[in-house]
Amino acid sequence: RGAAPMQMAIIDGKKVTGVTTMYMDEGLDTGDIILKKEMLLNDEITAGELHDEMMVHGSELLKETIELIAKGEAPREKQNDEETCYAPIMKKTLGDIKWNKPAKEIHNLIRGGNPCPIAYTQYEGQTMKIWKTKVLNETSDKTPGTILKVDKDGIKVSTKDKIVLIEEIQMPGKKRVQVSEYIKGNSIENNIILS
C-alpha cells in the first residue's frame, strides 16, 4: 500500500511483488481484492524496468477484471491487514547512500531509486548520482565508502561487508555514463572516502 510500492519492494529486497485490482473503499488501498498476479523479482531489476513489466501485467489484469465486473462475476477477497505494509513517497533524501550498510542493501537502494529519485553519494564535494551497481564476492577491511580501485569495469567501493562495483554514474552537469567512458576524460581517485 502507499505511494511507491514498486520501488520499496526492490529497496526492501523482496523476491516477489505483483499487481492487484481492488474495490475502492475509504482507506488507502484497503479495498477487497478482485484479482492479483504475482511477479518474481531478480537481483538486478530496477524500479523503471519493473514499472514497465507491471504495466503490461496490470493492463491484462485490468481487462480481465472489467470483463468479470461486466458479467457480475467479480470475486471479493478481504485483505489481511496484518500482512500489509506502507510504502511512503520517494523523497530525494532516501537516495543518500550510507556506505556502512551491507552491500546488498546499498545495491537494492540504487536499483529501487532508478530512475527516480536516483541514489547518490558525495565525491570530493560533488554529488555523484549512481545508476547501476553490482555486488562483488569480495571484501575489504578499509573504511566503508573507500574507493578501492577504478578501472574500465567500474569503481570498487568498500561497504560493511562485501564490495560494491559502481558501473554507471552521473556527475553534476554531465550525462549519465558508464564509468569506463567517464574515466577516459576525467579522473576518480583511489582511497577517497565517499560520503
PDB file of N, CA and C in Angstrom, residues 90-148:
ATOM      1  N   MET A  90       8.587   8.572  -2.337  1.00  0.00           N
ATOM      2  CA  MET A  90      10.037   8.537  -2.509  1.00  0.00           C
ATOM      3  C   MET A  90      10.601   9.957  -2.430  1.00  0.00           C
ATOM      4  N   LYS A  91      11.217  10.276  -1.322  1.00  0.00           N
ATOM      5  CA  LYS A  91      11.856  11.584  -1.167  1.00  0.00           C
ATOM      6  C   LYS A  91      13.301  11.496  -1.645  1.00  0.00           C
ATOM      7  N   LYS A  92      13.827  12.630  -2.120  1.00  0.00           N
ATOM      8  CA  LYS A  92      15.196  12.661  -2.626  1.00  0.00           C
ATOM      9  C   LYS A  92      16.195  12.174  -1.580  1.00  0.00           C
ATOM     10  N   THR A  93      15.964  12.532  -0.319  1.00  0.00           N
ATOM     11  CA  THR A  93      16.900  12.159   0.744  1.00  0.00           C
ATOM     12  C   THR A  93      16.995  10.645   0.950  1.00  0.00           C
ATOM     13  N   LEU A  94      15.991   9.909   0.516  1.00  0.00           N
ATOM     14  CA  LEU A  94      16.034   8.449   0.627  1.00  0.00           C
ATOM     15  C   LEU A  94      17.213   7.874  -0.151  1.00  0.00           C
ATOM     16  N   GLY A  95      17.628   8.569  -1.223  1.00  0.00           N
ATOM     17  CA  GLY A  95      18.697   8.078  -2.082  1.00  0.00           C
ATOM     18  C   GLY A  95      20.102   8.307  -1.570  1.00  0.00           C
ATOM     19  N   ASP A  96      20.252   8.932  -0.400  1.00  0.00           N
ATOM     20  CA  ASP A  96      21.575   9.212   0.170  1.00  0.00           C
ATOM     21  C   ASP A  96      22.194   7.906   0.657  1.00  0.00           C
ATOM     22  N   ILE A  97      23.234   7.454  -0.017  1.00  0.00           N
ATOM     23  CA  ILE A  97      23.835   6.148   0.279  1.00  0.00           C
ATOM     24  C   ILE A  97      24.646   6.196   1.574  1.00  0.00           C
ATOM     25  N   LYS A  98      24.391   5.226   2.444  1.00  0.00           N
ATOM     26  CA  LYS A  98      25.155   5.048   3.680  1.00  0.00           C
ATOM     27  C   LYS A  98      26.064   3.839   3.457  1.00  0.00           C
ATOM     28  N   TRP A  99      27.340   4.109   3.236  1.00  0.00           N
ATOM     29  CA  TRP A  99      28.270   3.045   2.859  1.00  0.00           C
ATOM     30  C   TRP A  99      28.589   2.075   3.996  1.00  0.00           C
ATOM     31  N   ASN A 100      28.189   2.405   5.236  1.00  0.00           N
ATOM     32  CA  ASN A 100      28.434   1.486   6.347  1.00  0.00           C
ATOM     33  C   ASN A 100      27.340   0.414   6.464  1.00  0.00           C
ATOM     34  N   LYS A 101      26.456   0.374   5.470  1.00  0.00           N
ATOM     35  CA  LYS A 101      25.429  -0.674   5.422  1.00  0.00           C
ATOM     36  C   LYS A 101      25.953  -1.848   4.584  1.00  0.00           C
ATOM     37  N   PRO A 102      25.275  -3.006   4.646  1.00  0.00           N
ATOM     38  CA  PRO A 102      25.689  -4.139   3.816  1.00  0.00           C
ATOM     39  C   PRO A 102      25.573  -3.825   2.325  1.00  0.00           C
ATOM     40  N   ALA A 103      26.451  -4.417   1.538  1.00  0.00           N
ATOM     41  CA  ALA A 103      26.493  -4.165   0.091  1.00  0.00           C
ATOM     42  C   ALA A 103      25.160  -4.439  -0.586  1.00  0.00           C
ATOM     43  N   LYS A 104      24.481  -5.496  -0.170  1.00  0.00           N
ATOM     44  CA  LYS A 104      23.204  -5.863  -0.791  1.00  0.00           C
ATOM     45  C   LYS A 104      22.164  -4.769  -0.566  1.00  0.00           C
ATOM     46  N   GLU A 105      22.126  -4.195   0.631  1.00  0.00           N
ATOM     47  CA  GLU A 105      21.180  -3.111   0.915  1.00  0.00           C
ATOM     48  C   GLU A 105      21.466  -1.889   0.038  1.00  0.00           C
ATOM     49  N   ILE A 106      22.739  -1.580  -0.131  1.00  0.00           N
ATOM     50  CA  ILE A 106      23.128  -0.437  -0.966  1.00  0.00           C
ATOM     51  C   ILE A 106      22.721  -0.694  -2.413  1.00  0.00           C
ATOM     52  N   HIS A 107      23.008  -1.887  -2.902  1.00  0.00           N
ATOM     53  CA  HIS A 107      22.653  -2.270  -4.277  1.00  0.00           C
ATOM     54  C   HIS A 107      21.141  -2.181  -4.482  1.00  0.00           C
ATOM     55  N   ASN A 108      20.367  -2.656  -3.512  1.00  0.00           N
ATOM     56  CA  ASN A 108      18.903  -2.598  -3.616  1.00  0.00           C
ATOM     57  C   ASN A 108      18.389  -1.163  -3.616  1.00  0.00           C
ATOM     58  N   LEU A 109      19.007  -0.304  -2.806  1.00  0.00           N
ATOM     59  CA  LEU A 109      18.624   1.112  -2.782  1.00  0.00           C
ATOM     60  C   LEU A 109      18.858   1.750  -4.150  1.00  0.00           C
ATOM     61  N   ILE A 110      19.983   1.448  -4.751  1.00  0.00           N
ATOM     62  CA  ILE A 110      20.316   2.012  -6.064  1.00  0.00           C
ATOM     63  C   ILE A 110      19.339   1.508  -7.126  1.00  0.00           C
ATOM     64  N   ARG A 111      18.997   0.229  -7.092  1.00  0.00           N
ATOM     65  CA  ARG A 111      18.028  -0.315  -8.054  1.00  0.00           C
ATOM     66  C   ARG A 111      16.643   0.275  -7.836  1.00  0.00           C
ATOM     67  N   GLY A 112      16.238   0.383  -6.578  1.00  0.00           N
ATOM     68  CA  GLY A 112      14.906   0.900  -6.258  1.00  0.00           C
ATOM     69  C   GLY A 112      14.763   2.380  -6.562  1.00  0.00           C
ATOM     70  N   GLY A 113      15.865   3.116  -6.554  1.00  0.00           N
ATOM     71  CA  GLY A 113      15.826   4.550  -6.849  1.00  0.00           C
ATOM     72  C   GLY A 113      16.034   4.887  -8.306  1.00  0.00           C
ATOM     73  N   ASN A 114      16.162   3.879  -9.148  1.00  0.00           N
ATOM     74  CA  ASN A 114      16.405   4.089 -10.580  1.00  0.00           C
ATOM     75  C   ASN A 114      15.110   3.825 -11.361  1.00  0.00           C
ATOM     76  N   PRO A 115      14.494   4.828 -11.990  1.00  0.00           N
ATOM     77  CA  PRO A 115      15.062   6.103 -12.429  1.00  0.00           C
ATOM     78  C   PRO A 115      14.760   7.298 -11.542  1.00  0.00           C
ATOM     79  N   CYS A 116      14.055   7.132 -10.449  1.00  0.00           N
ATOM     80  CA  CYS A 116      13.746   8.299  -9.625  1.00  0.00           C
ATOM     81  C   CYS A 116      13.556   7.852  -8.182  1.00  0.00           C
ATOM     82  N   PRO A 117      14.191   8.464  -7.224  1.00  0.00           N
ATOM     83  CA  PRO A 117      14.888   9.761  -7.266  1.00  0.00           C
ATOM     84  C   PRO A 117      16.386   9.668  -7.558  1.00  0.00           C
ATOM     85  N   ILE A 118      16.939   8.527  -7.795  1.00  0.00           N
ATOM     86  CA  ILE A 118      18.343   8.219  -8.057  1.00  0.00           C
ATOM     87  C   ILE A 118      19.172   8.330  -6.779  1.00  0.00           C
ATOM     88  N   ALA A 119      19.838   7.225  -6.463  1.00  0.00           N
ATOM     89  CA  ALA A 119      20.724   7.191  -5.305  1.00  0.00           C
ATOM     90  C   ALA A 119      21.965   8.033  -5.595  1.00  0.00           C
ATOM     91  N   TYR A 120      22.559   8.558  -4.524  1.00  0.00           N
ATOM     92  CA  TYR A 120      23.707   9.445  -4.720  1.00  0.00           C
ATOM     93  C   TYR A 120      24.670   9.371  -3.547  1.00  0.00           C
ATOM     94  N   THR A 121      25.884   9.869  -3.794  1.00  0.00           N
ATOM     95  CA  THR A 121      26.912   9.962  -2.769  1.00  0.00           C
ATOM     96  C   THR A 121      27.734  11.211  -3.053  1.00  0.00           C
ATOM     97  N   GLN A 122      28.619  11.556  -2.135  1.00  0.00           N
ATOM     98  CA  GLN A 122      29.475  12.737  -2.314  1.00  0.00           C
ATOM     99  C   GLN A 122      30.896  12.286  -2.618  1.00  0.00           C
ATOM    100  N   TYR A 123      31.430  12.790  -3.740  1.00  0.00           N
ATOM    101  CA  TYR A 123      32.820  12.544  -4.111  1.00  0.00           C
ATOM    102  C   TYR A 123      33.530  13.899  -4.171  1.00  0.00           C
ATOM    103  N   GLU A 124      34.430  14.121  -3.231  1.00  0.00           N
ATOM    104  CA  GLU A 124      35.186  15.385  -3.197  1.00  0.00           C
ATOM    105  C   GLU A 124      34.289  16.614  -3.289  1.00  0.00           C
ATOM    106  N   GLY A 125      33.185  16.588  -2.542  1.00  0.00           N
ATOM    107  CA  GLY A 125      32.286  17.735  -2.510  1.00  0.00           C
ATOM    108  C   GLY A 125      31.301  17.825  -3.658  1.00  0.00           C
ATOM    109  N   GLN A 126      31.335  16.870  -4.578  1.00  0.00           N
ATOM    110  CA  GLN A 126      30.397  16.842  -5.704  1.00  0.00           C
ATOM    111  C   GLN A 126      29.414  15.692  -5.527  1.00  0.00           C
ATOM    112  N   THR A 127      28.175  15.923  -5.928  1.00  0.00           N
ATOM    113  CA  THR A 127      27.176  14.862  -5.850  1.00  0.00           C
ATOM    114  C   THR A 127      27.329  13.925  -7.047  1.00  0.00           C
ATOM    115  N   MET A 128      27.626  12.678  -6.756  1.00  0.00           N
ATOM    116  CA  MET A 128      27.733  11.637  -7.783  1.00  0.00           C
ATOM    117  C   MET A 128      26.458  10.806  -7.727  1.00  0.00           C
ATOM    118  N   LYS A 129      25.657  10.876  -8.784  1.00  0.00           N
ATOM    119  CA  LYS A 129      24.473  10.018  -8.864  1.00  0.00           C
ATOM    120  C   LYS A 129      24.922   8.643  -9.358  1.00  0.00           C
ATOM    121  N   ILE A 130      24.348   7.622  -8.768  1.00  0.00           N
ATOM    122  CA  ILE A 130      24.745   6.258  -9.113  1.00  0.00           C
ATOM    123  C   ILE A 130      23.547   5.525  -9.703  1.00  0.00           C
ATOM    124  N   TRP A 131      23.699   5.098 -10.949  1.00  0.00           N
ATOM    125  CA  TRP A 131      22.609   4.470 -11.700  1.00  0.00           C
ATOM    126  C   TRP A 131      22.661   2.951 -11.698  1.00  0.00           C
ATOM    127  N   LYS A 132      23.869   2.392 -11.634  1.00  0.00           N
ATOM    128  CA  LYS A 132      23.957   0.930 -11.757  1.00  0.00           C
ATOM    129  C   LYS A 132      25.143   0.406 -10.957  1.00  0.00           C
ATOM    130  N   THR A 133      24.885  -0.693 -10.234  1.00  0.00           N
ATOM    131  CA  THR A 133      25.934  -1.325  -9.429  1.00  0.00           C
ATOM    132  C   THR A 133      25.832  -2.848  -9.507  1.00  0.00           C
ATOM    133  N   LYS A 134      26.824  -3.466  -8.900  1.00  0.00           N
ATOM    134  CA  LYS A 134      26.845  -4.923  -8.773  1.00  0.00           C
ATOM    135  C   LYS A 134      27.520  -5.233  -7.440  1.00  0.00           C
ATOM    136  N   VAL A 135      27.057  -6.264  -6.759  1.00  0.00           N
ATOM    137  CA  VAL A 135      27.712  -6.704  -5.523  1.00  0.00           C
ATOM    138  C   VAL A 135      28.735  -7.768  -5.898  1.00  0.00           C
ATOM    139  N   LEU A 136      29.983  -7.537  -5.505  1.00  0.00           N
ATOM    140  CA  LEU A 136      31.058  -8.483  -5.805  1.00  0.00           C
ATOM    141  C   LEU A 136      31.260  -9.431  -4.631  1.00  0.00           C
ATOM    142  N   ASN A 137      31.742 -10.601  -4.923  1.00  0.00           N
ATOM    143  CA  ASN A 137      32.041 -11.580  -3.875  1.00  0.00           C
ATOM    144  C   ASN A 137      33.458 -11.341  -3.363  1.00  0.00           C
ATOM    145  N   GLU A 138      33.692 -10.095  -2.946  1.00  0.00           N
ATOM    146  CA  GLU A 138      34.995  -9.674  -2.434  1.00  0.00           C
ATOM    147  C   GLU A 138      34.753  -8.820  -1.195  1.00  0.00           C
ATOM    148  N   THR A 139      35.738  -8.784  -0.302  1.00  0.00           N
ATOM    149  CA  THR A 139      35.627  -7.972   0.905  1.00  0.00           C
ATOM    150  C   THR A 139      36.837  -7.058   1.029  1.00  0.00           C
ATOM    151  N   SER A 140      36.741  -6.085   1.932  1.00  0.00           N
ATOM    152  CA  SER A 140      37.843  -5.172   2.202  1.00  0.00           C
ATOM    153  C   SER A 140      37.779  -4.755   3.659  1.00  0.00           C
ATOM    154  N   ASP A 141      38.940  -4.511   4.263  1.00  0.00           N
ATOM    155  CA  ASP A 141      38.955  -4.029   5.641  1.00  0.00           C
ATOM    156  C   ASP A 141      39.065  -2.509   5.707  1.00  0.00           C
ATOM    157  N   LYS A 142      38.981  -1.853   4.560  1.00  0.00           N
ATOM    158  CA  LYS A 142      39.042  -0.384   4.515  1.00  0.00           C
ATOM    159  C   LYS A 142      37.734   0.207   5.041  1.00  0.00           C
ATOM    160  N   THR A 143      37.795   1.474   5.457  1.00  0.00           N
ATOM    161  CA  THR A 143      36.612   2.192   5.939  1.00  0.00           C
ATOM    162  C   THR A 143      35.503   2.117   4.892  1.00  0.00           C
ATOM    163  N   PRO A 144      34.255   1.795   5.295  1.00  0.00           N
ATOM    164  CA  PRO A 144      33.157   1.775   4.318  1.00  0.00           C
ATOM    165  C   PRO A 144      33.070   3.094   3.553  1.00  0.00           C
ATOM    166  N   GLY A 145      32.904   2.966   2.232  1.00  0.00           N
ATOM    167  CA  GLY A 145      32.853   4.134   1.366  1.00  0.00           C
ATOM    168  C   GLY A 145      34.172   4.431   0.678  1.00  0.00           C
ATOM    169  N   THR A 146      35.221   3.693   1.032  1.00  0.00           N
ATOM    170  CA  THR A 146      36.539   3.932   0.431  1.00  0.00           C
ATOM    171  C   THR A 146      36.575   3.420  -1.008  1.00  0.00           C
ATOM    172  N   ILE A 147      37.050   4.267  -1.920  1.00  0.00           N
ATOM    173  CA  ILE A 147      37.255   3.844  -3.309  1.00  0.00           C
ATOM    174  C   ILE A 147      38.518   2.995  -3.337  1.00  0.00           C
ATOM    175  N   LEU A 148      38.368   1.735  -3.694  1.00  0.00           N
ATOM    176  CA  LEU A 148      39.468   0.775  -3.672  1.00  0.00           C
ATOM    177  C   LEU A 148      40.210   0.700  -4.999  1.00  0.00           C
TER     178      LEU A 148
END
